[in-house]
Amino acid sequence: MSTPYPFTALVGQDDLRLALLLNAVSPAVGGVLVRGEKGTAKSTAVRALSALLPEVDTVPGCRFSCPPDAPDPGCPDGPHEAGPGTARPARMVELPVGASEDRLVGALDIERALSEGVKAFEPGLLADAHRGILYVDEVNLLHDHLVDLLLDAAAMGASYVEREGVSVRHAARFLLVGTMNPEEGELRPQLLDRFGLTVEVAASREPDQRVEVVRRRLAYDDAPEAFAARWAADEAEVRERVVAARALLPEVRLGDGALRQIAATCAAFEVDGMRADIVMARTATALAAWAGREDVLAEDVRQAALLALPHRRRRNPFDAPGLDEDKLDETLEEFGDDDPGTGPEDDPDPDGGPDGGPDGGGGRPPQDPGPERPGDDGATRPPEAPEAQETTEAQDTTDPAESPESESPESPESPDERRPQPQRAGAPDQQPVRSGEPFRTKVLSVPGLGEGAAGRRSRARTEHGRTTGARRPRGVLTKLHLAATVQAAAPHQRARGRSGRGLVVRRDDLRQATREGREGNLVLFVVDASGSMAARQRMTAVKGAVLSLLLDAYQRRDKVGLVTFRGRTAEVALPPTSSVDAAAARLETLPTGGRTPLATGLLRAHEVLRIERLRDPARRPLVVVVTDGRATGGAEPLAQAGRAARLFAAEGHASVVVDCESGPVRLGLAGQLAGELGGSAVTLDELRADSIAGLVKDVQGGHGARGAQSNGARGAQSNGARGAQSARNAQSAQKTTTVKGRVA
């Protein structure tokens, strides 16, 4: 085993180190979620923490780490008799993102359970992590079914394995630590709330501190053991301090004044539920113990709020975690007068303790005075929002023919859609407009039965869900179909010499249950940002609609991508990713103006799907084209767009066109585009009325006769009221497909 990087050799990241040490002092705090950009020592810090934890006494030979003074009466290896224990180091168990359910909770030998009636159980990672650390790197990429198991174990402190009447239970209390890069997607709210504390980390911008990081890392890589020996004394000092703080913890007094401040703070920031209050109380108590005090002070409450509340204030996935520190100080001051024992005393800086550390009690782990300290204010700043980091899209120079007023004479716009002045050569694009308020959508799913990644959108064959049949197992049996197994074994009992009540089962008799659940899809947005879409009110509504579908994609565990087209080109504004909030940030900064290269946009989207199919062939795409259907630039732009659209239809990609055309006269070009795509079209009004995804349940990929017939009649009826273009719209609507609705 390689020598781990010393915890005390970490440079900066004071909040991260403090949060980990508080959990080492009081595991009841509930773990840590570390959010931040790549390359910020997240994993290094977590792996280094295990060396600071005190040793664990266990019952000799127990695979489930039962304590000798209070063994678990339901331990599968029990019952245990009282006696001396065996000391071992605390474990840090890593849960791989791609782990199976059996690897996490353990596995039963189904064949022996059926034939011999014995509980032959092989412990999983939850058993290994009992009384230690369970570490999940890239926790936001963990599959939903593993997240559910973690939630259950964290809530009950035990793991249950149930298989066709055979059950095993064992204790599973662990310190849950997760790291994640927000650019790769957010966590489900249920799992987010299970982490007691959260810390935002970012790389230092101080040159001296960055130099020290590189110097120490190179020294460690060259001679890990020698480097660790240099920090051994500091490591031992922090380890002793953790032990002392654990011993002091039961003596710490959490007064009524501090409790009132905690309750008032949680109420002021409108956090959901009572878990935040409990976590804050435990964190403030651990802070006092870490500082060597028996009383909880206001500075402990303040630091606890900064660690325990930011991730609990998120109302949707596009909200960045954070806390208004001015409001926090006002709340603490308002509710801190009743109990003089909880005030900040004479320290004007509530962040600093007696030793100037960030933990209110000299909380900085010992380390040599080095270049890491200049410029380090002891507080980790969250990374800048994606929109602050993105530069505005390069400005296109346009000629008068590219202005909205000079669009094709066959495409009249109503006066309220026109920009006040036409674009002139060299004139800048229209400034990006903010999106409208998001709304709740209904289900938008891909037809058929897929086999993609677990999610919540389209029907798929999965390891979890309702049982639909049985088959012979391929590899390790995970989900036994009991009835099918008995039916397979029953005809052979006499030949196998059965002489009792037990059923003689062999490997060939076992049957795996086939299940149907839901999968996540790739939702690729193709957004028209040309001059004809540039009317501010319309673009605000369009962005609000796309934002609503992005929110739906987050809830259904989809990957999303964003292609925009305007001027002369199409751009991949966001390659397919699980980070829905990154897509929302790109959408907010989307500029508009210029011609409408519809064919170019569709071809670029087709190329994105081709590349993504090579990377993730099991994930089925859903293409959402947001446009008014107009096309300008080049020879026969509408014909070119039709040919590009037919590429999607030929490959069977599910699609829906959001018709953004408005005004008293409408051409129905988006309906024609939907017909060429082999998908469905809905108007922007239907989208704004909370019915885009509500109108679409299954986006059919073909041109079925019944779909053409039903939509042709409905299209003719609705478009007939639109005036002179009714015949043309009815004809295009006959090419669209069946559209159904279902509430999400």
mmCIF file of N, CA, C and O in Angstrom, residues 528-530 564-570 593-603 630-633 637 641:
data_model
loop_
_atom_site.group_PDB
_atom_site.id
_atom_site.type_symbol
_atom_site.label_atom_id
_atom_site.label_comp_id
_atom_site.label_asym_id
_atom_site.label_seq_id
_atom_site.Cartn_x
_atom_site.Cartn_y
_atom_site.Cartn_z
ATOM 1 N N ASP A 528 -32.687 28.267 -32.347
ATOM 2 C CA ASP A 528 -32.556 29.305 -33.358
ATOM 3 C C ASP A 528 -32.306 30.637 -32.658
ATOM 4 O O ASP A 528 -33.151 31.115 -31.896
ATOM 5 N N ALA A 529 -31.152 31.234 -32.879
ATOM 6 C CA ALA A 529 -30.812 32.520 -32.266
ATOM 7 C C ALA A 529 -30.636 33.599 -33.323
ATOM 8 O O ALA A 529 -29.895 34.561 -33.131
ATOM 9 N N SER A 530 -31.326 33.482 -34.426
ATOM 10 C CA SER A 530 -31.155 34.409 -35.534
ATOM 11 C C SER A 530 -31.945 35.686 -35.306
ATOM 12 O O SER A 530 -32.633 35.858 -34.293
ATOM 13 N N THR A 564 -26.653 25.995 -31.064
ATOM 14 C CA THR A 564 -27.306 27.231 -31.482
ATOM 15 C C THR A 564 -26.869 27.571 -32.902
ATOM 16 O O THR A 564 -25.741 27.256 -33.310
ATOM 17 N N PHE A 565 -27.761 28.233 -33.638
ATOM 18 C CA PHE A 565 -27.392 28.650 -34.986
ATOM 19 C C PHE A 565 -27.898 30.066 -35.237
ATOM 20 O O PHE A 565 -28.999 30.438 -34.849
ATOM 21 N N ARG A 566 -27.046 30.856 -35.879
ATOM 22 C CA ARG A 566 -27.339 32.254 -36.186
ATOM 23 C C ARG A 566 -26.255 32.759 -37.121
ATOM 24 O O ARG A 566 -25.160 32.182 -37.211
ATOM 25 N N GLY A 567 -26.546 33.857 -37.851
ATOM 26 C CA GLY A 567 -25.546 34.421 -38.747
ATOM 27 C C GLY A 567 -25.221 33.475 -39.878
ATOM 28 O O GLY A 567 -26.069 33.154 -40.702
ATOM 29 N N ARG A 568 -23.998 32.997 -39.889
ATOM 30 C CA ARG A 568 -23.557 32.095 -40.959
ATOM 31 C C ARG A 568 -23.224 30.684 -40.467
ATOM 32 O O ARG A 568 -22.947 29.809 -41.272
ATOM 33 N N THR A 569 -23.198 30.491 -39.150
ATOM 34 C CA THR A 569 -22.705 29.216 -38.629
ATOM 35 C C THR A 569 -23.617 28.684 -37.539
ATOM 36 O O THR A 569 -24.547 29.345 -37.074
ATOM 37 N N ALA A 570 -23.300 27.456 -37.116
ATOM 38 C CA ALA A 570 -23.934 26.824 -35.952
ATOM 39 C C ALA A 570 -22.824 26.435 -34.987
ATOM 40 O O ALA A 570 -21.739 26.034 -35.416
ATOM 41 N N GLY A 593 -29.210 37.454 -33.407
ATOM 42 C CA GLY A 593 -29.030 38.341 -34.540
ATOM 43 C C GLY A 593 -28.483 37.614 -35.742
ATOM 44 O O GLY A 593 -27.879 36.547 -35.634
ATOM 45 N N GLY A 594 -28.727 38.197 -36.913
ATOM 46 C CA GLY A 594 -28.190 37.637 -38.148
ATOM 47 C C GLY A 594 -29.172 36.749 -38.878
ATOM 48 O O GLY A 594 -30.361 36.681 -38.560
ATOM 49 N N ARG A 595 -28.685 36.057 -39.868
ATOM 50 C CA ARG A 595 -29.506 35.185 -40.694
ATOM 51 C C ARG A 595 -29.890 33.913 -39.939
ATOM 52 O O ARG A 595 -29.512 33.708 -38.781
ATOM 53 N N THR A 596 -30.609 33.037 -40.652
ATOM 54 C CA THR A 596 -31.118 31.815 -40.036
ATOM 55 C C THR A 596 -30.593 30.600 -40.792
ATOM 56 O O THR A 596 -31.250 30.073 -41.703
ATOM 57 N N PRO A 597 -29.394 30.116 -40.482
ATOM 58 C CA PRO A 597 -28.840 28.940 -41.174
ATOM 59 C C PRO A 597 -29.421 27.641 -40.592
ATOM 60 O O PRO A 597 -28.723 26.866 -39.921
ATOM 61 N N LEU A 598 -30.694 27.401 -40.819
ATOM 62 C CA LEU A 598 -31.390 26.262 -40.226
ATOM 63 C C LEU A 598 -30.739 24.945 -40.614
ATOM 64 O O LEU A 598 -30.547 24.056 -39.780
ATOM 65 N N ALA A 599 -30.412 24.782 -41.890
ATOM 66 C CA ALA A 599 -29.798 23.529 -42.338
ATOM 67 C C ALA A 599 -28.458 23.299 -41.638
ATOM 68 O O ALA A 599 -28.143 22.174 -41.211
ATOM 69 N N THR A 600 -27.678 24.369 -41.492
ATOM 70 C CA THR A 600 -26.386 24.236 -40.815
ATOM 71 C C THR A 600 -26.574 23.795 -39.376
ATOM 72 O O THR A 600 -25.826 22.958 -38.851
ATOM 73 N N GLY A 601 -27.579 24.359 -38.687
ATOM 74 C CA GLY A 601 -27.844 23.970 -37.307
ATOM 75 C C GLY A 601 -28.241 22.518 -37.179
ATOM 76 O O GLY A 601 -27.784 21.811 -36.271
ATOM 77 N N LEU A 602 -29.085 22.051 -38.092
ATOM 78 C CA LEU A 602 -29.513 20.650 -38.034
ATOM 79 C C LEU A 602 -28.352 19.707 -38.328
ATOM 80 O O LEU A 602 -28.216 18.649 -37.698
ATOM 81 N N LEU A 603 -27.527 20.070 -39.301
ATOM 82 C CA LEU A 603 -26.385 19.213 -39.627
ATOM 83 C C LEU A 603 -25.393 19.162 -38.458
ATOM 84 O O LEU A 603 -24.813 18.106 -38.175
ATOM 85 N N ARG A 630 -38.164 29.375 -40.165
ATOM 86 C CA ARG A 630 -37.665 30.134 -41.305
ATOM 87 C C ARG A 630 -36.205 29.791 -41.560
ATOM 88 O O ARG A 630 -35.478 29.412 -40.645
ATOM 89 N N ALA A 631 -35.792 29.930 -42.789
ATOM 90 C CA ALA A 631 -34.409 29.660 -43.170
ATOM 91 C C ALA A 631 -33.992 30.684 -44.196
ATOM 92 O O ALA A 631 -34.723 30.947 -45.161
ATOM 93 N N THR A 632 -32.842 31.332 -43.987
ATOM 94 C CA THR A 632 -32.318 32.316 -44.928
ATOM 95 C C THR A 632 -30.852 32.024 -45.166
ATOM 96 O O THR A 632 -30.175 31.370 -44.361
ATOM 97 N N GLY A 633 -30.363 32.564 -46.272
ATOM 98 C CA GLY A 633 -28.952 32.399 -46.596
ATOM 99 C C GLY A 633 -28.725 31.205 -47.497
ATOM 100 O O GLY A 633 -29.264 30.122 -47.273
ATOM 101 N N PRO A 637 -32.752 27.743 -49.115
ATOM 102 C CA PRO A 637 -32.473 27.386 -47.713
ATOM 103 C C PRO A 637 -33.505 26.435 -47.120
ATOM 104 O O PRO A 637 -33.149 25.554 -46.329
ATOM 105 N N ALA A 641 -32.767 22.747 -45.550
ATOM 106 C CA ALA A 641 -33.186 22.368 -44.214
ATOM 107 C C ALA A 641 -34.003 21.093 -44.232
ATOM 108 O O ALA A 641 -33.870 20.228 -43.347
#
